[in-house]
Amino acid sequence: MMTQLFVLCCFGRTEVIDNTLNPDFVRKFILDYFFEERQNLLGSLGSRLEKPLIGIPGKKCGTIIVRAEELSNCRESVMLQFCGNKLDKKDFFGKSDPFLVFYRSNEDGSYTICHKTEVVKNTLDPVWQAFKIPVRALCNGDYDRSIKVEVYDWDRDGGHDFIGEFSTSYREMSRSQSQFHIYEVTNSFLVTLLSCLVDTELSFLDYIRGNPSQPTSLHYMSPYQLNDYAMALRAVGEIIQDYDSDKLFPALGFGAKLPPDGRVSHEFPLNGNPQNPYCNGIDGVLEAYYQSLKSVRLYGPTHFSPVINHVARYASAVTDGSQYFILLIISDGVITDMAQTKESIVNAASLPMSIIIVGVGPAEFDEMIELDGDEERISSQGRYAERDIVQFVPFRDYIDRRGNHILSMARLAKEVLAEIPDQFLSYMRTRGIKPGPLPPPYTPCVLPANHPLLTRRVSRI
């Protein structure tokens, strides 16, 4: 039986009804309620639950509505500025005090407030201040999702007068980066989009990834010591490679822009050879890793599913127990294709393979912990994984504080490989696969007394 090692290096909103509630109380209620009702919430129609607030006997305390929606990985933000022209006059004395309310449409067709502008006092031709909002908050990254905008005249008593409304989309507004876009609210009242400036938000990981030639990067190639990626690779790989007969390992990278055209890839060979991504031993993998850092540009997001599916294709072709595949993933970021990754793992759980994930750096690894499946078997679209095939370990938990890298790698290897034997045996046992026949026992050859090897003299100098 041969073990194959694949190496991979990584380069709900809430809505509260009744605005008189104490914000801290509401926040605590939502958190406590969500943890108690999360299964009912996610399984409810439209992922929406509505509950009355109780606490004061005989008094209606309002209603809380909790909606859940999977957030997209959109990292854009947009700076918008609007003005109005010839508003309707709503105040008996003076003019109007207009403001805008922006609503994001939800998956169930309802709308949720995502932004309010300031009130511009006593005017029928307001110019509102520019505001910046994440595109994820505006439309959850869906450029064509409807965005509703309502115009009100502010009243001190809270009974704001409705003036009119219009609908748009992020795609439509983004076309206004070079020209004004005019929306007709009523027959005479117009709202104009004066500017739309799109920007990409940098994340914490964008700063700590940085340039591999800089000491602040997790990929920093120090002339004096291994970085965390290299230490994790050597710690795990040097043990696993002893179970691979040919010591040839396909090594893939993900999360980078490739030369010459800057194409973003989540599945590229570290040695630059798509036809033959195999590296000779762990030293060969390390060499390919270092060389790739000199040619590619680190780039997010972090997608796991392409490489899991890549290894699964190999494993699906050999299910007789003659080979077992181990995918080692080393990553410093959160998973941005969580739903697809879960689906890939559930599918792979019936194949002869295991997945080791080593997290490096200071990021939060909540998604990777969820994939580990120690506390709850991973599932996707109602299907549960046949068995647990994932082991996740944050490297920072095993770093020796005195700087002893050999001890750090030994601790990591021990923890990472702890579950592999049980995962391997669970596959073999559930399929009734028995070990192959043992080689014949060694029988020493008895030479006759007059054999030349026994009678030959050894000459001395």
GROMACS .gro file of C-alpha atoms in nm:
model
  461
    1MET     CA    1   0.000   0.000   0.000
    2MET     CA    2   0.134   0.343  -0.093
    3THR     CA    3   0.060   0.673   0.077
    4GLN     CA    4   0.039   0.981  -0.144
    5LEU     CA    5   0.114   1.323   0.005
    6PHE     CA    6  -0.019   1.633  -0.167
    7VAL     CA    7   0.116   1.964  -0.042
    8LEU     CA    8  -0.076   2.290  -0.069
    9CYS     CA    9   0.058   2.630   0.034
   10CYS     CA   10  -0.161   2.933   0.059
   11PHE     CA   11  -0.046   3.212  -0.071
   12GLY     CA   12  -2.638   3.748   0.951
   13ARG     CA   13  -2.756   4.071   0.972
   14THR     CA   14  -3.012   4.165   1.240
   15GLU     CA   15  -3.314   4.395   1.224
   16VAL     CA   16  -3.470   4.542   1.538
   17ILE     CA   17  -3.825   4.673   1.541
   18ASP     CA   18  -3.907   4.935   1.810
   19ASN     CA   19  -3.626   5.188   1.823
   20THR     CA   20  -3.700   5.280   2.186
   21LEU     CA   21  -3.519   4.971   2.316
   22ASN     CA   22  -3.187   5.003   2.495
   23PRO     CA   23  -2.920   4.915   2.232
   24ASP     CA   24  -2.705   4.721   2.482
   25PHE     CA   25  -3.006   4.516   2.589
   26VAL     CA   26  -3.097   4.444   2.229
   27ARG     CA   27  -2.739   4.342   2.143
   28LYS     CA   28  -2.722   4.102   2.438
   29PHE     CA   29  -3.067   3.965   2.358
   30ILE     CA   30  -2.965   3.895   1.998
   31LEU     CA   31  -2.645   3.718   2.098
   32ASP     CA   32  -2.813   3.503   2.364
   33TYR     CA   33  -3.112   3.432   2.145
   34PHE     CA   34  -2.907   3.345   1.840
   35PHE     CA   35  -2.700   3.082   2.021
   36GLU     CA   36  -3.016   2.922   2.158
   37GLU     CA   37  -3.219   2.938   1.837
   38ARG     CA   38  -2.955   2.917   1.566
   39GLN     CA   39  -3.081   2.582   1.431
   40ASN     CA   40  -3.440   2.708   1.415
   41LEU     CA   41  -3.326   3.032   1.254
   42LEU     CA   42  -3.115   2.874   0.982
   43GLY     CA   43  -3.378   2.609   0.915
   44SER     CA   44  -3.676   2.845   0.907
   45LEU     CA   45  -3.844   2.965   0.590
   46GLY     CA   46  -3.632   3.245   0.449
   47SER     CA   47  -3.393   3.210   0.747
   48ARG     CA   48  -3.616   3.454   0.938
   49LEU     CA   49  -3.758   3.439   1.289
   50GLU     CA   50  -3.987   3.688   1.459
   51LYS     CA   51  -4.041   3.683   1.836
   52PRO     CA   52  -4.220   3.914   2.080
   53LEU     CA   53  -4.007   4.076   2.348
   54ILE     CA   54  -4.132   4.005   2.699
   55GLY     CA   55  -4.026   4.125   3.041
   56ILE     CA   56  -4.282   4.376   3.167
   57PRO     CA   57  -4.612   4.206   3.268
   58GLY     CA   58  -4.915   4.341   3.084
   59LYS     CA   59  -4.711   4.556   2.847
   60LYS     CA   60  -4.616   4.497   2.487
   61CYS     CA   61  -4.241   4.542   2.468
   62GLY     CA   62  -4.210   4.523   2.091
   63THR     CA   63  -4.093   4.263   1.843
   64ILE     CA   64  -3.754   4.145   1.736
   65ILE     CA   65  -3.689   4.007   1.388
   66VAL     CA   66  -3.371   3.811   1.323
   67ARG     CA   67  -3.270   3.733   0.965
   68ALA     CA   68  -2.976   3.519   0.856
   69GLU     CA   69  -2.808   3.541   0.520
   70GLU     CA   70  -2.472   3.405   0.409
   71LEU     CA   71  -2.237   3.697   0.358
   72SER     CA   72  -2.053   3.728   0.030
   73ASN     CA   73  -1.680   3.779   0.003
   74CYS     CA   74  -1.714   4.121  -0.159
   75ARG     CA   75  -1.441   4.354  -0.033
   76GLU     CA   76  -1.547   4.665  -0.224
   77SER     CA   77  -1.677   4.981  -0.063
   78VAL     CA   78  -1.835   5.275  -0.240
   79MET     CA   79  -1.845   5.649  -0.171
   80LEU     CA   80  -2.178   5.798  -0.281
   81GLN     CA   81  -2.313   6.153  -0.289
   82PHE     CA   82  -2.664   6.263  -0.385
   83CYS     CA   83  -2.849   6.589  -0.432
   84GLY     CA   84  -3.218   6.673  -0.479
   85ASN     CA   85  -3.399   6.923  -0.695
   86LYS     CA   86  -3.747   7.077  -0.658
   87LEU     CA   87  -3.862   6.873  -0.359
   88ASP     CA   88  -4.223   6.881  -0.252
   89LYS     CA   89  -4.286   7.139   0.022
   90LYS     CA   90  -4.413   6.951   0.329
   91ASP     CA   91  -4.380   7.206   0.610
   92PHE     CA   92  -4.648   7.472   0.661
   93PHE     CA   93  -4.387   7.720   0.775
   94GLY     CA   94  -4.065   7.715   0.578
   95LYS     CA   95  -3.949   7.452   0.333
   96SER     CA   96  -3.873   7.081   0.380
   97ASP     CA   97  -3.602   6.913   0.591
   98PRO     CA   98  -3.519   6.619   0.363
   99PHE     CA   99  -3.314   6.303   0.423
  100LEU     CA  100  -3.265   5.974   0.236
  101VAL     CA  101  -3.314   5.618   0.363
  102PHE     CA  102  -3.143   5.331   0.176
  103TYR     CA  103  -3.283   4.977   0.186
  104ARG     CA  104  -3.110   4.656   0.085
  105SER     CA  105  -3.338   4.388  -0.056
  106ASN     CA  106  -3.322   4.048   0.115
  107GLU     CA  107  -3.343   3.702  -0.034
  108ASP     CA  108  -3.706   3.668   0.077
  109GLY     CA  109  -3.809   3.991  -0.103
  110SER     CA  110  -3.821   4.206   0.210
  111TYR     CA  111  -3.608   4.517   0.269
  112THR     CA  112  -3.366   4.613   0.546
  113ILE     CA  113  -3.243   4.964   0.622
  114CYS     CA  114  -2.871   4.987   0.552
  115HIS     CA  115  -2.808   5.364   0.560
  116LYS     CA  116  -2.966   5.699   0.645
  117THR     CA  117  -2.827   6.033   0.535
  118GLU     CA  118  -2.817   6.342   0.752
  119VAL     CA  119  -3.109   6.586   0.750
  120VAL     CA  120  -3.058   6.897   0.539
  121LYS     CA  121  -3.268   7.171   0.699
  122ASN     CA  122  -3.509   7.410   0.527
  123THR     CA  123  -3.444   7.350   0.159
  124LEU     CA  124  -3.609   7.212  -0.152
  125ASP     CA  125  -3.274   7.161  -0.328
  126PRO     CA  126  -3.066   6.958  -0.079
  127VAL     CA  127  -2.708   6.841  -0.129
  128TRP     CA  128  -2.634   6.556   0.108
  129GLN     CA  129  -2.284   6.480   0.234
  130ALA     CA  130  -2.093   6.200   0.066
  131PHE     CA  131  -2.095   5.873   0.262
  132LYS     CA  132  -1.898   5.550   0.239
  133ILE     CA  133  -2.064   5.210   0.273
  134PRO     CA  134  -1.942   4.851   0.217
  135VAL     CA  135  -2.095   4.700  -0.095
  136ARG     CA  136  -2.168   4.391   0.112
  137ALA     CA  137  -2.395   4.602   0.337
  138LEU     CA  138  -2.557   4.770   0.038
  139CYS     CA  139  -2.639   4.460  -0.168
  140ASN     CA  140  -2.436   4.168  -0.021
  141GLY     CA  141  -2.205   4.179  -0.320
  142ASP     CA  142  -2.489   4.115  -0.568
  143TYR     CA  143  -2.443   4.397  -0.818
  144ASP     CA  144  -2.790   4.352  -0.966
  145ARG     CA  145  -2.984   4.326  -0.639
  146SER     CA  146  -3.249   4.596  -0.599
  147ILE     CA  147  -3.167   4.893  -0.373
  148LYS     CA  148  -3.463   5.107  -0.266
  149VAL     CA  149  -3.419   5.471  -0.167
  150GLU     CA  150  -3.695   5.664   0.014
  151VAL     CA  151  -3.706   6.042   0.061
  152TYR     CA  152  -3.856   6.189   0.379
  153ASP     CA  153  -3.922   6.528   0.531
  154TRP     CA  154  -3.792   6.526   0.889
  155ASP     CA  155  -4.035   6.613   1.171
  156ARG     CA  156  -3.935   6.672   1.531
  157ASP     CA  157  -4.203   6.436   1.664
  158GLY     CA  158  -4.068   6.142   1.461
  159GLY     CA  159  -4.364   6.132   1.223
  160HIS     CA  160  -4.154   6.199   0.916
  161ASP     CA  161  -4.347   6.281   0.599
  162PHE     CA  162  -4.293   6.052   0.302
  163ILE     CA  163  -4.199   6.243  -0.013
  164GLY     CA  164  -4.123   5.968  -0.264
  165GLU     CA  165  -3.894   5.680  -0.357
  166PHE     CA  166  -3.688   5.529  -0.639
  167SER     CA  167  -3.504   5.204  -0.703
  168THR     CA  168  -3.157   5.136  -0.838
  169SER     CA  169  -2.879   4.879  -0.818
  170TYR     CA  170  -2.509   4.887  -0.741
  171ARG     CA  171  -2.428   4.805  -1.102
  172GLU     CA  172  -2.639   5.097  -1.221
  173MET     CA  173  -2.480   5.339  -0.973
  174SER     CA  174  -2.125   5.223  -1.051
  175ARG     CA  175  -2.178   5.327  -1.413
  176SER     CA  176  -2.205   5.683  -1.282
  177GLN     CA  177  -1.834   5.709  -1.202
  178SER     CA  178  -1.787   5.923  -1.513
  179GLN     CA  179  -2.128   6.101  -1.534
  180PHE     CA  180  -2.428   6.203  -1.324
  181HIS     CA  181  -2.724   5.969  -1.293
  182ILE     CA  182  -3.069   6.121  -1.243
  183TYR     CA  183  -3.361   5.943  -1.071
  184GLU     CA  184  -3.717   6.071  -1.103
  185VAL     CA  185  -3.893   6.048  -0.768
  186THR     CA  186  -4.215   6.228  -0.865
  187ASN     CA  187  -4.324   6.410  -1.176
  188SER     CA  188  -4.128   6.719  -1.069
  189PHE     CA  189  -3.883   6.603  -0.799
  190LEU     CA  190  -3.545   6.462  -0.904
  191VAL     CA  191  -3.259   6.300  -0.711
  192THR     CA  192  -2.917   6.305  -0.876
  193LEU     CA  193  -2.624   6.078  -0.802
  194LEU     CA  194  -2.334   6.324  -0.810
  195SER     CA  195  -2.046   6.082  -0.755
  196CYS     CA  196  -1.979   5.712  -0.714
  197LEU     CA  197  -1.622   5.619  -0.615
  198VAL     CA  198  -1.545   5.246  -0.579
  199ASP     CA  199  -1.264   5.124  -0.358
  200THR     CA  200  -1.137   4.784  -0.243
  201GLU     CA  201  -1.108   4.746   0.133
  202LEU     CA  202  -0.774   4.610   0.251
  203SER     CA  203  -0.798   4.343   0.519
  204PHE     CA  204  -0.568   4.272   0.810
  205LEU     CA  205  -0.426   3.979   0.617
  206ASP     CA  206  -0.335   4.202   0.323
  207TYR     CA  207  -0.096   4.386   0.551
  208ILE     CA  208   0.063   4.086   0.719
  209ARG     CA  209   0.104   3.891   0.394
  210GLY     CA  210   0.296   4.172   0.235
  211ASN     CA  211   0.607   4.133   0.027
  212PRO     CA  212   0.793   3.803   0.091
  213SER     CA  213   1.116   4.000   0.088
  214GLN     CA  214   0.999   4.203   0.390
  215PRO     CA  215   1.032   4.070   0.748
  216THR     CA  216   0.666   4.161   0.818
  217SER     CA  217   0.542   3.894   0.573
  218LEU     CA  218   0.458   3.542   0.689
  219HIS     CA  219   0.632   3.427   0.371
  220TYR     CA  220   0.953   3.615   0.456
  221MET     CA  221   1.255   3.425   0.326
  222SER     CA  222   1.505   3.482   0.606
  223PRO     CA  223   1.864   3.373   0.541
  224TYR     CA  224   1.887   3.258   0.904
  225GLN     CA  225   1.574   3.053   0.974
  226LEU     CA  226   1.265   2.893   0.820
  227ASN     CA  227   0.938   3.087   0.810
  228ASP     CA  228   0.622   2.932   0.957
  229TYR     CA  229   0.518   2.787   0.620
  230ALA     CA  230   0.849   2.614   0.571
  231MET     CA  231   0.863   2.488   0.931
  232ALA     CA  232   0.512   2.342   0.908
  233LEU     CA  233   0.593   2.181   0.574
  234ARG     CA  234   0.914   2.022   0.697
  235ALA     CA  235   0.767   1.913   1.031
  236VAL     CA  236   0.477   1.721   0.876
  237GLY     CA  237   0.629   1.630   0.541
  238GLU     CA  238   0.942   1.463   0.675
  239ILE     CA  239   0.729   1.212   0.865
  240ILE     CA  240   0.466   1.152   0.598
  241GLN     CA  241   0.725   1.107   0.322
  242ASP     CA  242   0.852   0.787   0.483
  243TYR     CA  243   0.522   0.623   0.384
  244ASP     CA  244   0.550   0.731   0.019
  245SER     CA  245   0.745   0.487  -0.195
  246ASP     CA  246   0.868   0.722  -0.468
  247LYS     CA  247   0.907   1.042  -0.258
  248LEU     CA  248   0.754   1.248  -0.542
  249PHE     CA  249   0.502   1.502  -0.415
  250PRO     CA  250   0.268   1.720  -0.625
  251ALA     CA  251   0.289   2.067  -0.464
  252LEU     CA  252   0.023   2.329  -0.539
  253GLY     CA  253  -0.021   2.692  -0.446
  254PHE     CA  254  -0.334   2.904  -0.426
  255GLY     CA  255  -0.417   3.268  -0.372
  256ALA     CA  256  -0.173   3.435  -0.613
  257LYS     CA  257  -0.154   3.627  -0.938
  258LEU     CA  258   0.053   3.437  -1.193
  259PRO     CA  259   0.284   3.574  -1.458
  260PRO     CA  260   0.273   3.694  -1.724
  261ASP     CA  261  -0.086   3.827  -1.729
  262GLY     CA  262  -0.160   3.847  -1.354
  263ARG     CA  263  -0.431   3.580  -1.366
  264VAL     CA  264  -0.559   3.489  -1.017
  265SER     CA  265  -0.523   3.118  -0.945
  266HIS     CA  266  -0.636   2.891  -0.663
  267GLU     CA  267  -0.464   2.581  -0.802
  268PHE     CA  268  -0.121   2.625  -0.958
  269PRO     CA  269   0.195   2.409  -0.946
  270LEU     CA  270   0.468   2.549  -0.724
  271ASN     CA  271   0.735   2.431  -0.966
  272GLY     CA  272   0.564   2.612  -1.256
  273ASN     CA  273   0.507   2.290  -1.454
  274PRO     CA  274   0.133   2.209  -1.493
  275GLN     CA  275   0.213   1.883  -1.676
  276ASN     CA  276   0.444   1.760  -1.399
  277PRO     CA  277   0.382   1.931  -1.062
  278TYR     CA  278   0.580   1.665  -0.872
  279CYS     CA  279   0.870   1.767  -0.647
  280ASN     CA  280   1.148   1.535  -0.536
  281GLY     CA  281   1.110   1.494  -0.160
  282ILE     CA  282   1.026   1.762   0.095
  283ASP     CA  283   1.346   1.946   0.006
  284GLY     CA  284   1.219   1.966  -0.351
  285VAL     CA  285   0.885   2.104  -0.229
  286LEU     CA  286   1.062   2.370  -0.022
  287GLU     CA  287   1.278   2.467  -0.317
  288ALA     CA  288   0.971   2.500  -0.543
  289TYR     CA  289   0.795   2.706  -0.273
  290TYR     CA  290   1.083   2.950  -0.246
  291GLN     CA  291   1.114   2.982  -0.623
  292SER     CA  292   0.741   3.048  -0.663
  293LEU     CA  293   0.758   3.335  -0.413
  294LYS     CA  294   0.997   3.508  -0.651
  295SER     CA  295   0.763   3.485  -0.951
  296VAL     CA  296   0.403   3.511  -0.825
  297ARG     CA  297   0.224   3.794  -0.648
  298LEU     CA  298   0.039   3.700  -0.329
  299TYR     CA  299  -0.331   3.765  -0.365
  300GLY     CA  300  -0.656   3.671  -0.190
  301PRO     CA  301  -0.915   3.536  -0.139
  302THR     CA  302  -0.860   3.194   0.020
  303HIS     CA  303  -1.038   2.913  -0.168
  304PHE     CA  304  -0.991   2.555  -0.045
  305SER     CA  305  -1.240   2.367  -0.261
  306PRO     CA  306  -1.041   2.366  -0.590
  307VAL     CA  307  -0.743   2.181  -0.442
  308ILE     CA  308  -0.958   1.944  -0.235
  309ASN     CA  309  -1.142   1.850  -0.552
  310HIS     CA  310  -0.806   1.815  -0.730
  311VAL     CA  311  -0.683   1.551  -0.484
  312ALA     CA  312  -1.028   1.386  -0.468
  313ARG     CA  313  -1.009   1.317  -0.841
  314TYR     CA  314  -0.691   1.117  -0.785
  315ALA     CA  315  -0.833   0.935  -0.482
  316SER     CA  316  -1.156   0.841  -0.661
  317ALA     CA  317  -0.954   0.647  -0.918
  318VAL     CA  318  -0.794   0.418  -0.656
  319THR     CA  319  -1.046   0.296  -0.398
  320ASP     CA  320  -0.922  -0.061  -0.350
  321GLY     CA  321  -0.697   0.027  -0.056
  322SER     CA  322  -0.374   0.008  -0.253
  323GLN     CA  323  -0.319   0.383  -0.210
  324TYR     CA  324  -0.416   0.642   0.051
  325PHE     CA  325  -0.389   1.016  -0.017
  326ILE     CA  326  -0.300   1.287   0.234
  327LEU     CA  327  -0.352   1.654   0.147
  328LEU     CA  328  -0.147   1.898   0.356
  329ILE     CA  329  -0.285   2.254   0.342
  330ILE     CA  330  -0.085   2.539   0.496
  331SER     CA  331  -0.272   2.869   0.505
  332ASP     CA  332  -0.269   3.203   0.687
  333GLY     CA  333  -0.620   3.321   0.600
  334VAL     CA  334  -0.987   3.261   0.663
  335ILE     CA  335  -1.175   3.043   0.416
  336THR     CA  336  -1.375   3.245   0.165
  337ASP     CA  337  -1.552   2.957  -0.010
  338MET     CA  338  -1.679   2.786   0.303
  339ALA     CA  339  -1.995   2.636   0.150
  340GLN     CA  340  -1.805   2.489  -0.145
  341THR     CA  341  -1.530   2.361   0.086
  342LYS     CA  342  -1.783   2.180   0.304
  343GLU     CA  343  -1.937   2.021  -0.002
  344SER     CA  344  -1.594   1.910  -0.123
  345ILE     CA  345  -1.507   1.755   0.214
  346VAL     CA  346  -1.838   1.572   0.241
  347ASN     CA  347  -1.777   1.425  -0.104
  348ALA     CA  348  -1.416   1.337  -0.023
  349ALA     CA  349  -1.505   1.164   0.305
  350SER     CA  350  -1.597   0.849   0.113
  351LEU     CA  351  -1.259   0.838  -0.061
  352PRO     CA  352  -0.920   0.709   0.060
  353MET     CA  353  -0.788   1.049   0.168
  354SER     CA  354  -0.724   1.270   0.470
  355ILE     CA  355  -0.677   1.645   0.492
  356ILE     CA  356  -0.430   1.816   0.726
  357ILE     CA  357  -0.474   2.191   0.768
  358VAL     CA  358  -0.204   2.393   0.942
  359GLY     CA  359  -0.293   2.755   1.014
  360VAL     CA  360  -0.003   2.997   1.037
  361GLY     CA  361  -0.002   3.357   1.157
  362PRO     CA  362  -0.224   3.551   1.399
  363ALA     CA  363  -0.558   3.525   1.214
  364GLU     CA  364  -0.875   3.376   1.361
  365PHE     CA  365  -0.935   3.023   1.233
  366ASP     CA  366  -1.300   2.965   1.330
  367GLU     CA  367  -1.390   2.821   0.989
  368MET     CA  368  -1.099   2.578   0.993
  369ILE     CA  369  -1.192   2.460   1.342
  370GLU     CA  370  -1.544   2.392   1.213
  371LEU     CA  371  -1.402   2.182   0.930
  372ASP     CA  372  -1.207   1.968   1.178
  373GLY     CA  373  -1.529   1.789   1.270
  374ASP     CA  374  -1.417   1.670   1.614
  375GLU     CA  375  -1.721   1.810   1.793
  376GLU     CA  376  -1.978   1.788   1.514
  377ARG     CA  377  -1.956   1.595   1.190
  378ILE     CA  378  -1.934   1.834   0.895
  379SER     CA  379  -2.237   1.853   0.666
  380SER     CA  380  -2.342   2.018   0.341
  381GLN     CA  381  -2.695   2.058   0.204
  382GLY     CA  382  -2.831   1.805   0.451
  383ARG     CA  383  -2.561   1.543   0.384
  384TYR     CA  384  -2.317   1.449   0.657
  385ALA     CA  385  -1.961   1.340   0.592
  386GLU     CA  386  -1.923   0.964   0.605
  387ARG     CA  387  -1.625   1.001   0.839
  388ASP     CA  388  -1.397   1.267   0.984
  389ILE     CA  389  -1.109   1.324   0.743
  390VAL     CA  390  -0.987   1.669   0.852
  391GLN     CA  391  -0.733   1.759   1.117
  392PHE     CA  392  -0.671   2.130   1.185
  393VAL     CA  393  -0.389   2.267   1.397
  394PRO     CA  394  -0.292   2.635   1.453
  395PHE     CA  395   0.087   2.642   1.434
  396ARG     CA  396   0.115   2.925   1.688
  397ASP     CA  397  -0.005   2.692   1.964
  398TYR     CA  398   0.303   2.474   1.921
  399ILE     CA  399   0.578   2.732   1.878
  400ASP     CA  400   0.847   2.701   2.146
  401ARG     CA  401   0.867   3.033   2.330
  402ARG     CA  402   1.245   3.004   2.363
  403GLY     CA  403   1.286   2.996   1.986
  404ASN     CA  404   1.370   2.626   1.957
  405HIS     CA  405   1.241   2.557   1.605
  406ILE     CA  406   1.325   2.187   1.618
  407LEU     CA  407   1.108   2.147   1.927
  408SER     CA  408   0.830   2.353   1.763
  409MET     CA  409   0.829   2.126   1.458
  410ALA     CA  410   0.828   1.812   1.674
  411ARG     CA  411   0.527   1.935   1.872
  412LEU     CA  412   0.341   2.028   1.554
  413ALA     CA  413   0.411   1.696   1.383
  414LYS     CA  414   0.289   1.499   1.685
  415GLU     CA  415  -0.041   1.688   1.699
  416VAL     CA  416  -0.103   1.702   1.324
  417LEU     CA  417  -0.049   1.330   1.268
  418ALA     CA  418  -0.247   1.216   1.573
  419GLU     CA  419  -0.569   1.144   1.382
  420ILE     CA  420  -0.428   1.006   1.056
  421PRO     CA  421  -0.401   0.638   1.170
  422ASP     CA  422  -0.765   0.632   1.286
  423GLN     CA  423  -0.884   0.803   0.968
  424PHE     CA  424  -0.691   0.552   0.758
  425LEU     CA  425  -0.826   0.254   0.953
  426SER     CA  426  -1.185   0.384   0.939
  427TYR     CA  427  -1.172   0.381   0.559
  428MET     CA  428  -1.020   0.033   0.537
  429ARG     CA  429  -1.249  -0.124   0.798
  430THR     CA  430  -1.575   0.015   0.660
  431ARG     CA  431  -1.487  -0.133   0.323
  432GLY     CA  432  -1.361  -0.463   0.454
  433ILE     CA  433  -1.014  -0.408   0.308
  434LYS     CA  434  -0.756  -0.636   0.463
  435PRO     CA  435  -0.380  -0.578   0.470
  436GLY     CA  436  -0.189  -0.734   0.184
  437PRO     CA  437   0.003  -1.060   0.237
  438LEU     CA  438   0.317  -1.025   0.441
  439PRO     CA  439   0.650  -1.096   0.271
  440PRO     CA  440   0.800  -1.436   0.354
  441PRO     CA  441   1.001  -1.439   0.675
  442TYR     CA  442   1.375  -1.396   0.641
  443THR     CA  443   1.562  -1.728   0.650
  444PRO     CA  444   1.938  -1.706   0.696
  445CYS     CA  445   2.141  -1.901   0.447
  446VAL     CA  446   2.365  -2.169   0.610
  447LEU     CA  447   2.693  -2.197   0.421
  448PRO     CA  448   2.892  -2.524   0.410
  449ALA     CA  449   3.206  -2.535   0.618
  450ASN     CA  450   3.433  -2.543   0.314
  451HIS     CA  451   3.266  -2.238   0.147
  452PRO     CA  452   3.528  -1.990   0.015
  453LEU     CA  453   3.372  -1.705   0.217
  454LEU     CA  454   3.440  -1.899   0.536
  455THR     CA  455   3.786  -2.029   0.446
  456ARG     CA  456   3.925  -1.714   0.284
  457ARG     CA  457   4.200  -1.549   0.484
  458VAL     CA  458   4.208  -1.179   0.532
  459SER     CA  459   4.551  -1.042   0.448
  460ARG     CA  460   4.697  -0.787   0.683
  461ILE     CA  461   4.926  -0.502   0.599
   0.00000   0.00000   0.00000
